[in-house]
Short mmCIF file of C-alpha atoms in Angstrom, two decimals:
data_model
loop_
_atom_site.label_atom_id
_atom_site.label_comp_id
_atom_site.label_asym_id
_atom_site.label_seq_id
_atom_site.Cartn_x
_atom_site.Cartn_y
_atom_site.Cartn_z
CA MET A 1 0.21 0.31 -0.02
CA LEU A 2 2.97 2.55 0.60
CA HIS A 3 4.69 1.55 -2.15
CA ARG A 4 1.56 2.30 -4.47
CA LEU A 5 1.08 5.73 -2.37
CA ARG A 6 4.54 6.42 -3.22
CA LEU A 7 3.68 5.76 -7.03
CA LEU A 8 0.69 8.10 -7.16
CA PRO A 9 3.03 12.08 -7.58
CA ILE A 10 5.59 10.05 -10.27
CA PHE A 11 1.77 8.89 -11.96
CA ALA A 12 0.68 12.49 -11.68
CA LEU A 13 3.59 14.00 -12.75
CA ILE A 14 3.48 12.23 -15.52
CA GLY A 15 -0.03 12.74 -16.69
CA LEU A 16 0.49 16.37 -16.77
CA LEU A 17 3.87 15.47 -18.87
CA ALA A 18 1.26 14.24 -21.23
CA ALA A 19 -1.15 16.58 -21.27
CA GLY A 20 1.20 19.32 -21.49
CA CYS A 21 2.67 17.58 -24.49
CA GLY A 22 -0.86 16.91 -25.69
CA GLN A 23 -1.99 20.82 -25.63
CA THR A 24 0.99 21.78 -27.68
CA GLY A 25 0.92 19.58 -29.71
CA SER A 26 -2.99 20.76 -30.36
CA SER A 27 -1.75 24.16 -30.43
CA ASP A 28 0.81 23.79 -33.59
CA ALA A 29 -1.66 22.35 -35.42
CA GLY A 30 -3.76 24.89 -34.75
CA SER A 31 -1.33 27.06 -35.99
CA ASN A 32 -0.14 25.15 -39.11
CA THR A 33 -4.19 25.38 -39.87
CA SER A 34 -4.34 29.22 -39.61
CA SER A 35 -0.87 29.66 -42.05
CA ASN A 36 -2.21 27.32 -44.49
CA ALA A 37 -5.85 29.12 -45.36
CA SER A 38 -7.45 32.29 -44.57
CA PRO A 39 -10.02 32.80 -42.63
CA ASP A 40 -11.42 35.55 -44.75
CA ALA A 41 -10.87 33.17 -48.53
CA LEU A 42 -13.90 34.49 -50.63
CA THR A 43 -16.00 31.45 -52.27
CA GLY A 44 -18.85 30.95 -54.51
CA LYS A 45 -20.58 32.25 -57.21
CA LEU A 46 -22.11 35.56 -58.64
CA SER A 47 -24.14 36.21 -61.70
CA LEU A 48 -24.39 39.84 -63.03
CA THR A 49 -26.98 40.70 -65.83
CA GLY A 50 -27.88 43.20 -67.27
CA SER A 51 -26.56 46.72 -69.94
CA SER A 52 -24.06 45.68 -72.49
CA THR A 53 -22.16 49.01 -72.26
CA VAL A 54 -21.40 47.99 -68.73
CA ALA A 55 -20.88 43.96 -68.90
CA PRO A 56 -17.26 44.47 -71.24
CA LEU A 57 -15.66 46.03 -67.95
CA VAL A 58 -17.46 43.66 -65.56
CA ALA A 59 -16.29 40.45 -67.17
CA GLU A 60 -12.83 42.30 -67.36
CA ILE A 61 -12.79 42.61 -63.45
CA ALA A 62 -14.33 39.66 -62.84
CA LYS A 63 -11.20 37.76 -64.52
CA ARG A 64 -9.04 40.17 -62.13
CA PHE A 65 -10.76 39.12 -59.53
CA GLU A 66 -11.16 35.30 -60.09
CA SER A 67 -7.24 35.30 -60.74
CA ASP A 68 -7.04 36.99 -57.02
CA HIS A 69 -9.72 34.79 -55.48
CA PRO A 70 -9.43 31.20 -57.00
CA GLU A 71 -13.01 29.47 -55.85
CA VAL A 72 -14.74 32.59 -56.57
CA ARG A 73 -16.27 32.31 -60.09
CA ILE A 74 -18.36 35.22 -62.11
CA ASP A 75 -21.17 34.58 -64.86
CA VAL A 76 -21.49 38.37 -67.32
CA GLN A 77 -25.15 38.77 -69.19
CA THR A 78 -26.31 41.75 -71.56
CA GLY A 79 -29.88 42.08 -72.25
CA GLY A 80 -29.69 46.37 -71.73
CA SER A 81 -29.80 48.13 -68.23
CA SER A 82 -33.60 47.29 -68.06
CA ARG A 83 -32.91 43.36 -68.11
CA GLY A 84 -30.64 44.43 -65.18
CA VAL A 85 -32.87 46.64 -62.80
CA ALA A 86 -35.44 43.74 -62.99
CA ASP A 87 -33.27 40.82 -62.60
CA ALA A 88 -31.49 42.61 -59.68
CA GLY A 89 -35.32 43.67 -57.96
CA ARG A 90 -36.38 40.29 -58.56
CA GLY A 91 -33.24 38.65 -57.01
CA THR A 92 -32.43 36.03 -60.13
CA ALA A 93 -29.63 37.85 -60.97
CA ASP A 94 -27.18 39.12 -57.52
CA ILE A 95 -26.17 41.62 -58.98
CA GLY A 96 -27.47 43.87 -62.29
CA MET A 97 -25.51 46.22 -64.27
CA ALA A 98 -27.11 49.69 -65.24
CA SER A 99 -26.04 51.88 -67.96
CA ARG A 100 -28.00 55.58 -66.54
CA ALA A 101 -29.05 56.82 -62.80
CA LEU A 102 -32.21 54.65 -61.25
CA LYS A 103 -35.50 56.53 -62.18
CA ALA A 104 -37.44 57.16 -58.74
CA SER A 105 -39.51 54.28 -59.04
CA GLU A 106 -36.88 52.54 -58.48
CA SER A 107 -36.02 53.58 -54.96
CA GLY A 108 -36.07 50.16 -53.66
CA LEU A 109 -32.40 48.83 -55.28
CA GLN A 110 -28.98 49.54 -54.36
CA SER A 111 -26.98 51.51 -56.35
CA PHE A 112 -22.90 51.36 -56.79
CA THR A 113 -21.33 53.74 -59.70
CA ILE A 114 -17.71 52.12 -60.81
CA ALA A 115 -17.58 54.59 -63.97
CA ARG A 116 -18.89 57.33 -66.27
CA ASP A 117 -19.14 57.20 -69.79
CA GLY A 118 -21.38 59.61 -72.91
CA ILE A 119 -23.47 58.55 -75.39
CA CYS A 120 -22.15 60.15 -78.60
CA VAL A 121 -23.24 59.94 -82.23
CA ILE A 122 -21.80 58.48 -84.72
CA LEU A 123 -21.18 58.37 -88.59
CA ASN A 124 -18.69 56.48 -90.81
CA SER A 125 -15.54 58.55 -91.67
CA ASP A 126 -16.10 58.21 -95.60
CA ASN A 127 -18.82 60.43 -94.59
CA PRO A 128 -17.93 63.75 -95.43
CA VAL A 129 -20.25 65.45 -92.49
CA LYS A 130 -18.38 66.50 -89.55
CA GLU A 131 -20.61 67.95 -87.41
CA LEU A 132 -24.54 68.34 -86.51
CA THR A 133 -26.92 70.43 -85.14
CA GLU A 134 -29.05 69.33 -82.03
CA ALA A 135 -31.79 70.26 -84.41
CA GLN A 136 -30.48 68.37 -87.33
CA VAL A 137 -30.18 65.54 -85.38
CA VAL A 138 -33.75 65.89 -84.19
CA ASP A 139 -34.93 66.23 -87.53
CA ILE A 140 -32.98 63.01 -88.67
CA TYR A 141 -33.82 60.89 -86.02
CA THR A 142 -37.74 62.45 -86.89
CA GLY A 143 -37.80 61.50 -90.74
CA LYS A 144 -37.40 65.12 -92.06
CA ILE A 145 -34.14 65.39 -93.25
CA SER A 146 -33.52 62.21 -95.18
CA ASN A 147 -30.92 62.72 -97.57
CA TRP A 148 -27.02 63.62 -96.51
CA ASN A 149 -27.42 66.53 -99.05
CA GLN A 150 -29.61 68.29 -97.24
CA VAL A 151 -26.56 69.04 -94.11
CA GLY A 152 -23.51 69.17 -96.81
CA GLY A 153 -23.47 65.65 -97.25
CA ASN A 154 -23.30 63.61 -100.26
CA ASN A 155 -26.20 62.67 -102.15
CA ALA A 156 -27.32 59.82 -100.39
CA PRO A 157 -30.47 58.74 -98.76
CA ILE A 158 -29.78 58.40 -94.34
CA THR A 159 -29.65 55.09 -92.98
CA VAL A 160 -31.00 56.23 -89.77
CA VAL A 161 -29.99 53.42 -86.77
CA ASN A 162 -31.80 52.91 -84.00
CA LYS A 163 -31.53 51.56 -80.18
CA ALA A 164 -33.89 48.34 -79.44
CA GLN A 165 -36.30 49.41 -76.05
CA GLY A 166 -35.03 48.15 -72.75
CA ARG A 167 -31.33 49.58 -73.48
CA SER A 168 -30.86 53.08 -71.72
CA THR A 169 -29.03 54.61 -74.38
CA LEU A 170 -32.51 54.71 -76.05
CA GLU A 171 -33.37 56.33 -72.70
CA LEU A 172 -31.25 58.74 -72.33
CA PHE A 173 -30.43 59.91 -76.08
CA LEU A 174 -34.56 60.08 -75.99
CA GLU A 175 -34.22 62.43 -72.96
CA TYR A 176 -31.61 64.67 -74.41
CA PHE A 177 -32.94 65.17 -77.75
CA GLU A 178 -37.16 65.62 -76.22
CA LEU A 179 -38.11 63.17 -78.56
CA GLU A 180 -40.45 60.11 -77.95
CA ALA A 181 -40.07 56.73 -79.35
CA GLU A 182 -42.80 56.51 -81.79
CA GLN A 183 -41.14 59.41 -82.94
CA VAL A 184 -38.24 57.64 -84.18
CA ALA A 185 -38.06 56.76 -88.04
CA ALA A 186 -35.97 54.23 -87.71
CA ASP A 187 -34.12 52.03 -90.57
CA VAL A 188 -32.09 49.20 -88.47
CA VAL A 189 -32.90 48.72 -84.92
CA ILE A 190 -29.95 47.35 -82.69
CA GLY A 191 -29.10 45.86 -79.68
CA ASP A 192 -25.49 46.75 -77.89
CA ASN A 193 -23.46 49.62 -78.64
CA GLU A 194 -20.88 46.64 -81.11
CA GLN A 195 -24.60 45.71 -83.37
CA GLY A 196 -24.15 50.03 -83.65
CA ILE A 197 -20.79 50.28 -84.25
CA LYS A 198 -20.90 47.51 -86.51
CA THR A 199 -23.67 48.65 -88.65
CA VAL A 200 -22.47 52.32 -88.96
CA SER A 201 -19.39 51.33 -89.91
CA GLY A 202 -20.21 49.30 -92.71
CA ASN A 203 -22.60 51.56 -93.95
CA SER A 204 -21.42 54.77 -95.09
CA ASN A 205 -24.67 56.28 -95.29
CA ALA A 206 -25.05 55.56 -91.75
CA ILE A 207 -26.04 57.18 -88.56
CA GLY A 208 -26.35 55.66 -85.06
CA TYR A 209 -25.96 56.93 -81.41
CA VAL A 210 -23.86 54.53 -79.05
CA SER A 211 -21.29 55.15 -75.72
CA VAL A 212 -18.33 57.50 -76.26
CA GLY A 213 -15.98 54.82 -74.32
CA ALA A 214 -17.24 52.17 -76.75
CA ALA A 215 -16.66 54.21 -79.79
CA GLU A 216 -13.48 56.03 -78.80
CA TYR A 217 -11.99 52.43 -78.15
CA ASN A 218 -12.80 51.28 -81.11
CA ALA A 219 -12.30 54.41 -83.71
CA GLU A 220 -9.00 53.83 -82.20
CA SER A 221 -8.46 49.98 -83.34
CA GLY A 222 -9.03 50.97 -86.84
CA VAL A 223 -13.08 50.98 -87.01
CA PRO A 224 -14.06 53.36 -89.73
CA ILE A 225 -16.40 55.42 -87.35
CA LYS A 226 -16.09 58.66 -86.19
CA LEU A 227 -17.30 60.53 -83.20
CA LEU A 228 -19.38 63.93 -83.63
CA PRO A 229 -19.02 66.75 -81.30
CA LEU A 230 -22.51 67.77 -79.18
CA ASN A 231 -23.38 70.87 -79.20
CA GLY A 232 -20.09 72.21 -80.00
CA VAL A 233 -18.49 69.51 -77.35
CA ALA A 234 -16.14 66.97 -78.81
CA ALA A 235 -16.75 63.22 -77.42
CA ASN A 236 -13.92 61.58 -76.05
CA ILE A 237 -13.44 60.19 -72.82
CA GLU A 238 -11.32 63.66 -72.06
CA THR A 239 -14.85 65.76 -72.13
CA VAL A 240 -17.04 63.49 -70.54
CA ALA A 241 -14.37 62.97 -67.28
CA ASP A 242 -14.63 67.23 -66.82
CA GLY A 243 -18.26 67.08 -67.20
CA SER A 244 -18.15 68.88 -70.15
CA PHE A 245 -19.61 66.54 -72.91
CA PRO A 246 -23.34 66.99 -72.12
CA LEU A 247 -24.62 63.47 -72.40
CA ASN A 248 -23.02 61.93 -69.64
CA ARG A 249 -24.03 58.88 -67.10
CA PRO A 250 -22.92 57.00 -65.06
CA LEU A 251 -22.16 53.34 -65.12
CA ASN A 252 -24.11 51.29 -61.95
CA LEU A 253 -23.91 47.99 -60.67
CA LEU A 254 -27.10 46.83 -58.56
CA THR A 255 -28.96 45.02 -55.36
CA ASN A 256 -31.71 45.18 -53.96
CA ALA A 257 -30.65 45.18 -50.65
CA PRO A 258 -26.89 46.39 -48.90
CA PRO A 259 -24.32 44.08 -50.31
CA GLU A 260 -23.02 41.36 -48.21
CA GLY A 261 -20.12 38.79 -48.12
CA LEU A 262 -19.14 37.86 -51.66
CA LYS A 263 -21.14 40.71 -53.27
CA LYS A 264 -20.05 43.25 -51.22
CA ALA A 265 -16.83 42.57 -51.80
CA PHE A 266 -16.62 42.45 -55.62
CA ILE A 267 -18.61 45.54 -55.78
CA ASN A 268 -16.33 47.12 -53.37
CA TYR A 269 -13.18 46.00 -55.60
CA ALA A 270 -15.14 47.41 -59.14
CA LYS A 271 -15.45 50.51 -57.46
CA SER A 272 -11.88 50.54 -56.09
CA PRO A 273 -8.30 52.51 -57.73
CA LYS A 274 -7.58 48.03 -58.25
CA VAL A 275 -9.62 48.22 -61.27
CA HIS A 276 -8.53 51.62 -63.19
CA ASP A 277 -6.40 51.10 -65.48
CA LEU A 278 -9.56 49.00 -66.93
CA VAL A 279 -11.66 51.82 -66.66
CA ARG A 280 -9.16 53.54 -68.70
CA ASP A 281 -8.33 50.83 -70.86
CA LEU A 282 -11.91 50.99 -71.95
CA TYR A 283 -12.06 53.97 -72.58
CA PHE A 284 -14.69 55.06 -69.52
CA VAL A 285 -13.77 57.48 -66.94
CA PRO A 286 -12.48 55.80 -63.44
CA VAL A 287 -14.53 57.65 -60.39
CA LYS A 288 -12.92 58.85 -57.18
#
């Protein structure tokens, strides 16, 4: 009995040492886990739909974001600003895209501006007309002027290219020139900016209106189009940036509630200086 009592302190000491070793091992394991996996690592999927003006920019931002966060996948689809507003409102897309400010009737949505752009009238490079007054643009789009020789151009019929319903570019164009949709006498109706640019570049008698950023990017890339000044102000990213170009607009991301988690992280990234080079590369104006 005495022998057993003498051994108890020894066994207790061994137990304490074993427990201490166990705790140290557990602490080391936790430290290794912490160093190998960030608790803030982003994972998941995002879907964005809407404006064909905003989509190319967002697609480039998404590629960079995915590169920084390999466990994230982002799907970007177009369809016009109206689709972006509707999908964001219904929650059928995580984030909507709109190339305009929200309307009073859309006050339930959250809006985040990631860049600025303008809308300009474009002609084929072979068209000798260098400038049109606002009144002449209105008369062309309402059919009162139907031949280029009426505005100092060639003796050729004008091909009027208009945007499809649901496009914010159409809405802003009509608003600026104080036109109703039913007044427009269109020969061709197009969807996105690239379709408009392709139509005008392939027809020396066509006139259209598109994003300043998209038009300047294509013109600088050798596509045969030219951007007409508006109210005496040249159409380019410099005049959009300094606010002198009269027909300009925000490029927005939309959600139906204050964004959280992955949505919030992506929107903050899209608004940050980290992507200003991408904004400039696509001839848009970064937002400070």
